Coordinates of C-alpha atoms in Angstrom, one line a residue:
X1 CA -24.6 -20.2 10.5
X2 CA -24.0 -23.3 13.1
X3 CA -21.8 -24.8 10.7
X4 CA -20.2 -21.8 9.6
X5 CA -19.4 -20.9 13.0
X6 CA -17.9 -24.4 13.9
X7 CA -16.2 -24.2 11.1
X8 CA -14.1 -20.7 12.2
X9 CA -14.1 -22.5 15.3
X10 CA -11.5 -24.9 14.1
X11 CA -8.9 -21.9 12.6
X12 CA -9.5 -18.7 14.7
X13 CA -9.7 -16.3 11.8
X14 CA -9.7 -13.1 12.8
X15 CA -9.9 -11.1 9.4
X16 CA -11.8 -8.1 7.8
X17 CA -15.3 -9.5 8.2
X18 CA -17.9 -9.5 10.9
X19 CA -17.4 -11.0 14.5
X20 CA -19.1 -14.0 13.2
X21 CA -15.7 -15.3 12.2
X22 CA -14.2 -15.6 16.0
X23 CA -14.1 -18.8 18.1
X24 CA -13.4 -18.9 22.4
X25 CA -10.8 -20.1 23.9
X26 CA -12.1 -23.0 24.7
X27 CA -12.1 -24.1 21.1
X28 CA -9.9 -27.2 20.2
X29 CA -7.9 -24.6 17.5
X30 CA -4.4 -25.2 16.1
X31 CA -2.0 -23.1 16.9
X32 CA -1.4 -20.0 15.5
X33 CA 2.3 -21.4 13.7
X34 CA 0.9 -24.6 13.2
X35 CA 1.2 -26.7 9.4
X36 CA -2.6 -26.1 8.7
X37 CA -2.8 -22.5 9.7
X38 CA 1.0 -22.4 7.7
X39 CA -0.5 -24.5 4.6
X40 CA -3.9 -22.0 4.6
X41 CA -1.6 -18.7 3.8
X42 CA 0.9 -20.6 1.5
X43 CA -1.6 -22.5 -1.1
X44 CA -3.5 -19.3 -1.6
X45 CA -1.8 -17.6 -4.6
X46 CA -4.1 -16.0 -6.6
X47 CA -4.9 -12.3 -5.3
X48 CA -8.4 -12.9 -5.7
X49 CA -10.4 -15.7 -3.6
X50 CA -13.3 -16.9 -4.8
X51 CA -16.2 -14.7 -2.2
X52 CA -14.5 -11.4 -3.6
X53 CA -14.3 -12.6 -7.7
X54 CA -18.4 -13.8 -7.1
X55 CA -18.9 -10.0 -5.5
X56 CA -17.6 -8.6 -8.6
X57 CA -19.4 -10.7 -11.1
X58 CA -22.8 -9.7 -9.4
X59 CA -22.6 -6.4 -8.3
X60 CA -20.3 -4.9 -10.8
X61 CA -22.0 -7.4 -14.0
X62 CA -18.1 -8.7 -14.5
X63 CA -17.1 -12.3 -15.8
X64 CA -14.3 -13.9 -13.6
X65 CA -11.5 -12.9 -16.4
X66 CA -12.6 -10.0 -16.9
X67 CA -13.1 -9.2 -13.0
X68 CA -9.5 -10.9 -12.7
X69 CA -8.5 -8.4 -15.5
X70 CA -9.6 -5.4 -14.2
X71 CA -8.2 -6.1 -11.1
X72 CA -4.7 -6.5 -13.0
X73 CA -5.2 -3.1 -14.2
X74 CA -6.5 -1.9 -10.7
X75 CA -3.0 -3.2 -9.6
X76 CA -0.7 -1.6 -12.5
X77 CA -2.8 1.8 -11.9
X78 CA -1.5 2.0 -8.5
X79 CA 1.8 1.2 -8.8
X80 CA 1.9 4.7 -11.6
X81 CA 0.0 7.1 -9.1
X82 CA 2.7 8.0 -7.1
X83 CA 5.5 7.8 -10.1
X84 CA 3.0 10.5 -12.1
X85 CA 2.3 12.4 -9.1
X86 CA 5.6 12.6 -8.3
X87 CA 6.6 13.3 -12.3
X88 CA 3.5 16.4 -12.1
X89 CA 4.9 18.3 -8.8
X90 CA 3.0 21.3 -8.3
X91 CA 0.7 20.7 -11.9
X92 CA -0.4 17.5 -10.6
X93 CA -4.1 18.0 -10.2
X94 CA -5.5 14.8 -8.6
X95 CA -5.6 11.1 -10.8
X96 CA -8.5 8.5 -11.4
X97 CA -8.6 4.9 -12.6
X98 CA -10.8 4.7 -15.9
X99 CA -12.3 1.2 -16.9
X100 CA -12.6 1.6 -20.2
X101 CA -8.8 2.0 -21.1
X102 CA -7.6 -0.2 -18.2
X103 CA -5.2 3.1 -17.5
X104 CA -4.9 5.8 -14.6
X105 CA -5.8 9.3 -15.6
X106 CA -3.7 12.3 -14.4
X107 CA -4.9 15.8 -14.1
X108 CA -1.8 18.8 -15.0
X109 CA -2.3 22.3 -14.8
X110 CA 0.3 22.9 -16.7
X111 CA 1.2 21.0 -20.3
X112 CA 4.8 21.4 -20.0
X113 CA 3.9 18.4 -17.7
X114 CA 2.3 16.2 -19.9
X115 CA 5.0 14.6 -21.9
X116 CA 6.9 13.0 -18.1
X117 CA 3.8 12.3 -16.6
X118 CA 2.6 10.3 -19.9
X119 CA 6.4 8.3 -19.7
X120 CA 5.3 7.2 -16.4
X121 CA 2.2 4.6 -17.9
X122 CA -0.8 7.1 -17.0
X123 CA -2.9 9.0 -19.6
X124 CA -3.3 13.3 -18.9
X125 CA -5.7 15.4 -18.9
X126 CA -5.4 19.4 -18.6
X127 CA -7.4 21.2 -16.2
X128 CA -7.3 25.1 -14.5
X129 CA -6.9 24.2 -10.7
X130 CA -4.1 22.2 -9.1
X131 CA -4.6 19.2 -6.2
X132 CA -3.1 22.2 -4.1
X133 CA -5.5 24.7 -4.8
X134 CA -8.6 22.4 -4.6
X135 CA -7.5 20.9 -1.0
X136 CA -6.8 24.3 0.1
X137 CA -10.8 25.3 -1.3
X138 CA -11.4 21.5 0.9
X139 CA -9.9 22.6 4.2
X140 CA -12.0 26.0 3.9
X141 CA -14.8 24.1 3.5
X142 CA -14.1 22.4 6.3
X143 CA -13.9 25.1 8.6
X144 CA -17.3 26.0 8.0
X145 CA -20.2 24.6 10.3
X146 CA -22.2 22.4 7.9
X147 CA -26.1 21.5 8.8
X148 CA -28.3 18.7 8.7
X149 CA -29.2 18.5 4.7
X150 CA -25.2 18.5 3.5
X151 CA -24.4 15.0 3.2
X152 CA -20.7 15.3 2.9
X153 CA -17.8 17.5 0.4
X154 CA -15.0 16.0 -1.5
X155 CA -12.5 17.3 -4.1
X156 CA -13.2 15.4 -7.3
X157 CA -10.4 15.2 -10.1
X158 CA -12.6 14.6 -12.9
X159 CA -14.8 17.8 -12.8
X160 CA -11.8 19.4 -11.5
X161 CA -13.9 21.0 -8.9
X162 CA -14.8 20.7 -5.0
X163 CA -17.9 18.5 -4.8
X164 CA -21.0 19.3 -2.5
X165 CA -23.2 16.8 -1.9
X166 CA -26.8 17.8 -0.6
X167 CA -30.0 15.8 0.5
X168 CA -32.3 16.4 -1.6
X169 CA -35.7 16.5 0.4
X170 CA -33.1 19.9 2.1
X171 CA -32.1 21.3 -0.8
X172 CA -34.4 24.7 -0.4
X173 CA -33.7 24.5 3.4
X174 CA -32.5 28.3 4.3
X175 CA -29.3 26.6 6.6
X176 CA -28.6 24.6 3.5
X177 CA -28.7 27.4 0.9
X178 CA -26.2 29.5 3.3
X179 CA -23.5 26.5 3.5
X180 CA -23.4 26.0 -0.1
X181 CA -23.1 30.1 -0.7
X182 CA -20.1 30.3 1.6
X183 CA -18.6 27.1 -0.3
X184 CA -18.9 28.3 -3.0
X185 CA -16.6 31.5 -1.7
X186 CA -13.9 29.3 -0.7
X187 CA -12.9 28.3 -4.0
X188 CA -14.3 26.0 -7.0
X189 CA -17.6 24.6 -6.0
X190 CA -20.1 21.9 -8.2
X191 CA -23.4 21.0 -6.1
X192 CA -24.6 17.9 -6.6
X193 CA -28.0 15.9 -4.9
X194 CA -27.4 12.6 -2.7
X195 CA -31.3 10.9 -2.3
X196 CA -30.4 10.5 1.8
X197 CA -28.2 11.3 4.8
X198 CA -25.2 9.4 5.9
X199 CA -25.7 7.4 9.0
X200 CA -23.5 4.7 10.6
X201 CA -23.5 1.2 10.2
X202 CA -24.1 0.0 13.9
X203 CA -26.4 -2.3 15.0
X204 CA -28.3 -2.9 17.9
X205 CA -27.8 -6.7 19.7
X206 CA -28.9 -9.7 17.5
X207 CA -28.6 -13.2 19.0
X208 CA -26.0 -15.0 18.4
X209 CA -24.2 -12.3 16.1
X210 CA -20.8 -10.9 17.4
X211 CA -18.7 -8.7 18.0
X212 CA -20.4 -7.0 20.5
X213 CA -19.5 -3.9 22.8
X214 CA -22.2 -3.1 25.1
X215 CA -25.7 -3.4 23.0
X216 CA -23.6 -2.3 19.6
X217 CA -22.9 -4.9 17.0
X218 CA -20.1 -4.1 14.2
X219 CA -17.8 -6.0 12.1
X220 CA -14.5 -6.5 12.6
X221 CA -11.8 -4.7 10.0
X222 CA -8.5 -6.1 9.5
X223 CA -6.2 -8.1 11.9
X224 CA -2.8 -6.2 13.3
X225 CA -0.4 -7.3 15.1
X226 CA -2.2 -7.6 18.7
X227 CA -5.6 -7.1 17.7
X228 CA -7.6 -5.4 15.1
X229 CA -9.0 -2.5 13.7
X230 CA -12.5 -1.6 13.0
X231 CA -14.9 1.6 13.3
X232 CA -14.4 4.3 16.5
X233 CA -18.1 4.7 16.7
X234 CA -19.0 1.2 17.5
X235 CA -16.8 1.6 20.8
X236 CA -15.1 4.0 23.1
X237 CA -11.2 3.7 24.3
X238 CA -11.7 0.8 27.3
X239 CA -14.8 -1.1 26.5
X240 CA -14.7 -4.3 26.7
X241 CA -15.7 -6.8 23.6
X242 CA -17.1 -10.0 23.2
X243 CA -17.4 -12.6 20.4
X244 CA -20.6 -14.5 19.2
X245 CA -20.2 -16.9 22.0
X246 CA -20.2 -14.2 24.9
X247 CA -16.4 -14.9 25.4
X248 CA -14.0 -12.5 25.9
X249 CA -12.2 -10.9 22.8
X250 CA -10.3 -7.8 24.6
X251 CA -10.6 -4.0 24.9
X252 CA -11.1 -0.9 22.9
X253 CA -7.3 0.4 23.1
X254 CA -7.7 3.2 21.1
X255 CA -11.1 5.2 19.4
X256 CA -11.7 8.5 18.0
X257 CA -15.5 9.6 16.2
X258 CA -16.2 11.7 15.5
X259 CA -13.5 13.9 13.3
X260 CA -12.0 10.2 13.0
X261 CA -14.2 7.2 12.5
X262 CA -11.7 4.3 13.8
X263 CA -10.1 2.3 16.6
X264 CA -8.4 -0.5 17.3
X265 CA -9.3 -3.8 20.0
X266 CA -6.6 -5.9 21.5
X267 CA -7.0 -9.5 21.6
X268 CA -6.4 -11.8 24.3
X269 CA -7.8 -15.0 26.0
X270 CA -6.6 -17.2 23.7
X271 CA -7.9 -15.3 20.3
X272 CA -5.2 -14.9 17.8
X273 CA -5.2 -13.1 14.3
X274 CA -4.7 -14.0 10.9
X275 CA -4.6 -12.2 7.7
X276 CA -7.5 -12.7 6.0
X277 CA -10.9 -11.9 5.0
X278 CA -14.0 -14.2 5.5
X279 CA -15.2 -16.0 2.7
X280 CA -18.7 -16.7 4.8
X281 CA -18.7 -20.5 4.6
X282 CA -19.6 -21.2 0.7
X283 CA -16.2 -19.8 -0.6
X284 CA -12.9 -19.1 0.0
X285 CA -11.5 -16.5 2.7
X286 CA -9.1 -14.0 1.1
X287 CA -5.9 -13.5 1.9
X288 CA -4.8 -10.1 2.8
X289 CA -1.4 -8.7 1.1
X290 CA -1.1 -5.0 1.7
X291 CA -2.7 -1.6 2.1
X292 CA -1.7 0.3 -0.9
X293 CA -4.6 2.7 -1.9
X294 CA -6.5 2.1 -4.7
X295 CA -7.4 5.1 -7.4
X296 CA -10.9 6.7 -7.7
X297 CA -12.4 4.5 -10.2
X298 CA -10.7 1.1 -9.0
X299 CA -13.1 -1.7 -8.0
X300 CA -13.7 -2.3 -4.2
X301 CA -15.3 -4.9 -1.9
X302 CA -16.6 -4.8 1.4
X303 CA -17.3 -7.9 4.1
X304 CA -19.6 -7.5 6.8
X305 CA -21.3 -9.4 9.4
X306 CA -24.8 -8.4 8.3
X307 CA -24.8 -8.3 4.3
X308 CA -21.4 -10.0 4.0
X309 CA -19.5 -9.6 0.3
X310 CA -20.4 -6.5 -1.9
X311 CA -18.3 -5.0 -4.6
X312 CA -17.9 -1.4 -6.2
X313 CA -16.6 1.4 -7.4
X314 CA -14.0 3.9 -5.6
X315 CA -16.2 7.0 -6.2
X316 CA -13.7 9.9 -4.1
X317 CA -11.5 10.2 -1.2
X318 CA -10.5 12.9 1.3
X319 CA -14.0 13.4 1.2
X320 CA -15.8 15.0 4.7
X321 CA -18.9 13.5 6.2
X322 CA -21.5 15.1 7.6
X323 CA -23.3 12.4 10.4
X324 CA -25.9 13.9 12.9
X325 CA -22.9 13.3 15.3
X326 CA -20.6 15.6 14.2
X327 CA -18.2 15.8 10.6
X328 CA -15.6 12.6 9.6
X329 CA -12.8 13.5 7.4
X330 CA -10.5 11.9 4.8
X331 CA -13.0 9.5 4.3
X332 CA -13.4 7.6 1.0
X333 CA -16.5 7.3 -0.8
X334 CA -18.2 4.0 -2.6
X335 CA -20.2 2.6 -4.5
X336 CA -21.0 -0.4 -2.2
X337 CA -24.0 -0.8 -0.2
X338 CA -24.2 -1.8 3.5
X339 CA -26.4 -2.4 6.2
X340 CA -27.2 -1.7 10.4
X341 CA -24.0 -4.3 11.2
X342 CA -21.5 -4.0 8.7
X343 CA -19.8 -1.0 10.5
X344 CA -16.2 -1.7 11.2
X345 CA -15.9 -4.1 8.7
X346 CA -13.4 -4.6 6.0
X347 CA -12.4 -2.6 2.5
X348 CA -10.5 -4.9 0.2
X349 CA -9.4 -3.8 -3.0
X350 CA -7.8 -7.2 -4.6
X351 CA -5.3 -8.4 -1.7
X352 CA -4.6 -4.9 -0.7
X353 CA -6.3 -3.3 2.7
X354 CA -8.4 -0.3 2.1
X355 CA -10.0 0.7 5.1
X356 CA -13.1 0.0 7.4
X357 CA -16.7 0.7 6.7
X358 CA -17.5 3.7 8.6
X359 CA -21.6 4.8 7.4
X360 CA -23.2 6.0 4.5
X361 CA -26.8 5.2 3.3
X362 CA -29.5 3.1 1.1
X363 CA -28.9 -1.0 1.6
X364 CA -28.3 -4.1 -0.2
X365 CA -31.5 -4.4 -1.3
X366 CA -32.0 -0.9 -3.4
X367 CA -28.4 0.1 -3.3
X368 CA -26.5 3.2 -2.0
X369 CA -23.5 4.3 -0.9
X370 CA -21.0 3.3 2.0
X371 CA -17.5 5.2 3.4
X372 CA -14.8 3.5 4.9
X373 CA -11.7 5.0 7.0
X374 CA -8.7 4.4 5.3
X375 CA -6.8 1.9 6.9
X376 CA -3.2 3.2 6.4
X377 CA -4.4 6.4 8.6
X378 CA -5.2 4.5 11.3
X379 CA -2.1 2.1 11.7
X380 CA 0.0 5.5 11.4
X381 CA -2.5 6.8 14.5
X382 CA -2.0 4.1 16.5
X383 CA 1.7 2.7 15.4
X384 CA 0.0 -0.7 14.6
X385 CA 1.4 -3.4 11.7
X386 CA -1.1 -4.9 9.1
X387 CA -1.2 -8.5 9.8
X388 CA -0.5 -9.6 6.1
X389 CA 0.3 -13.0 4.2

């Protein structure tokens, strides 16, 4: 960690990983416009650096071509979403990335549909319920006051249904059984068991380990222009952070959890931001390109101060979350674990910005689940620009 630290020390990257990655002021740094910070961004083509390509062959069981295949397709597959959501109009019924084929999926309601939405590159499916009628079962759902034993509820393309996810040591609990029969009233409704309850991702103070706020430690998301983003709940609107030397980073500027689970931290006293991800010593950082949203089904990656690079699966989105603090929504869900830490830190799909890691539950040693914020919410929230290469 010493030599990973002085090694940050020497190019101030502020990126989508944990506070680890920051260096004081009083660091001998280049400049921010400066040929070696310049050369860093410009040498780097390849979307995918070396930390997020080693992710993917271990936790998803990918070679490197085909990991740099897949994420070809990933790429392609977002690109068609919004042609064959647009080509569906009120049919449309929700889209997923498969695999197997390399091609997005597209749920119609109505077949008269199928033909332009198939000319736009994505492969249909028929189904009875529309996106419409599904996020209008959703926002019911949401309306309702959920107890502790409902995990979280999502509308999921592929069973063409709204998801409800329960704990399963709660699933004969009487507040439980009365949730799930007034969801079920509110429209299309599958039940399905989660084996815990989501929690956050915070930490409580570890030596040497930034950033901290107060006695919280969490992981820094992406860079913006002035600062950075990362999780609301590690942080309320004025706090003030520090970075794994006790030096000064900034201030919470904005924050919002629950309901929300984001914020965003100015930085000042001679900390700077660049576009990038940590590549934690051993590999190479990745440079960060864009935010366009991945597809359910795309593979994802996560970087955080505490368990560092993990890789996944995009498993829903819009989903709500149900934390002992009070319901997040328009989260997404994952496949990738995290650990007490990691909160705030970065979503990368490829080079493109996903979101920050917000909760969820299991670890990196069994497994589990992890939500993240999407990250284009929270620059429109706060009018902030993505720092990008």
């Amino acid at each position: 960690m010493t030599a990973l630290r002085a090694s940050l020390a020497a190019a101030l990257v502020v990126g989508a990983w944990a506070t680890a990655g920051l260096a004081s002021a009083s660091a001998s740094v280049p400049a921010v416009d400066s040929p070696s910070a310049a050369s860093r961004a410009d040498t780097a083509e390849a979307p995918a650096s070396s930390g997020l390509l080693s992710a993917m062959r271990r936790d998803l069981g990918l070679t490197e071509s085909q990991a740099r295949a897949r994420l070809a397709a990933e790429k392609s597959a977002a690109s068609v979403q919004g042609k064959a959501r647009q080509a569906a109009g009120p049919s449309y019924a929700g889209s997923w990335f498969e695999p197997a084929t390399g091609k997005l999926t597209v749920a119609v309601t109505d077949v008269k549909k199928a033909d332009v939405v198939e000319a736009s590159g994505a492969t249909v499916r028929l189904v009875d319920h529309s996106a419409r009628q599904l996020d209008a079962a959703k926002a019911r759902i949401d309306r309702l006051s959920a107890p502790d034993g409902i995990s979280s509820w999502h509308v999921d393309p592929k069973v063409n249904r709204v998801v409800v996810n329960v704990v399963a040591s709660a699933e004969d609990d009487n507040d439980v059984r009365t949730f799930v029969e007034q969801a079920r009233k509110a429209g299309p409704v599958l039940v399905r068991q989660t084996p815990e309850a989501p929690r956050t991702f915070s930490a409580g103070t570890v030596g040497g380990d930034p950033y901290y706020t107060g006695n919280v430690r969490c992981s820094i998301g992406f860079s913006v222009y002035g600062g950075f983003v990362t999780a609301g709940h590690c942080g309320q609107a004025g706090a003030a952070v520090s970075g794994w030397d006790g030096s000064a980073i900034g201030n919470f500027q904005g924050s919002s959890f629950p309901g929300d689970d984001y914020a965003w931290v100015s930085v000042g006293n001679g900390w700077w931001t660049v576009p990038v991800v940590l590549g934690w010593g051993t590999v190479s950082d990745q440079l960060v390109r864009g935010s366009a949203e991945a597809p359910v089904g795309a593979s994802i990656c996560r970087s955080g101060s505490t368990s560092h690079w993990h890789c996944g699966n995009v498993l829903a989105t819009n989903e709500t979350v149900n934390y002992s603090q009070g319901a997040v929504y328009q989260m997404t869900k994952t496949s990738v674990c995290a650990e007490p830490g990691d909160s705030g830190g970065s979503f990368i799909s490829g080079d493109q910005a996903q979101g920050v890691t917000s909760g969820g539950w299991g670890n990196c040693s069994s497994g589990g689940e992890t939500w993240h914020q999407p990250i284009n919410e929270i620059l429109n929230r706060y009018g902030l620009t993505l720092h990008t290469a």
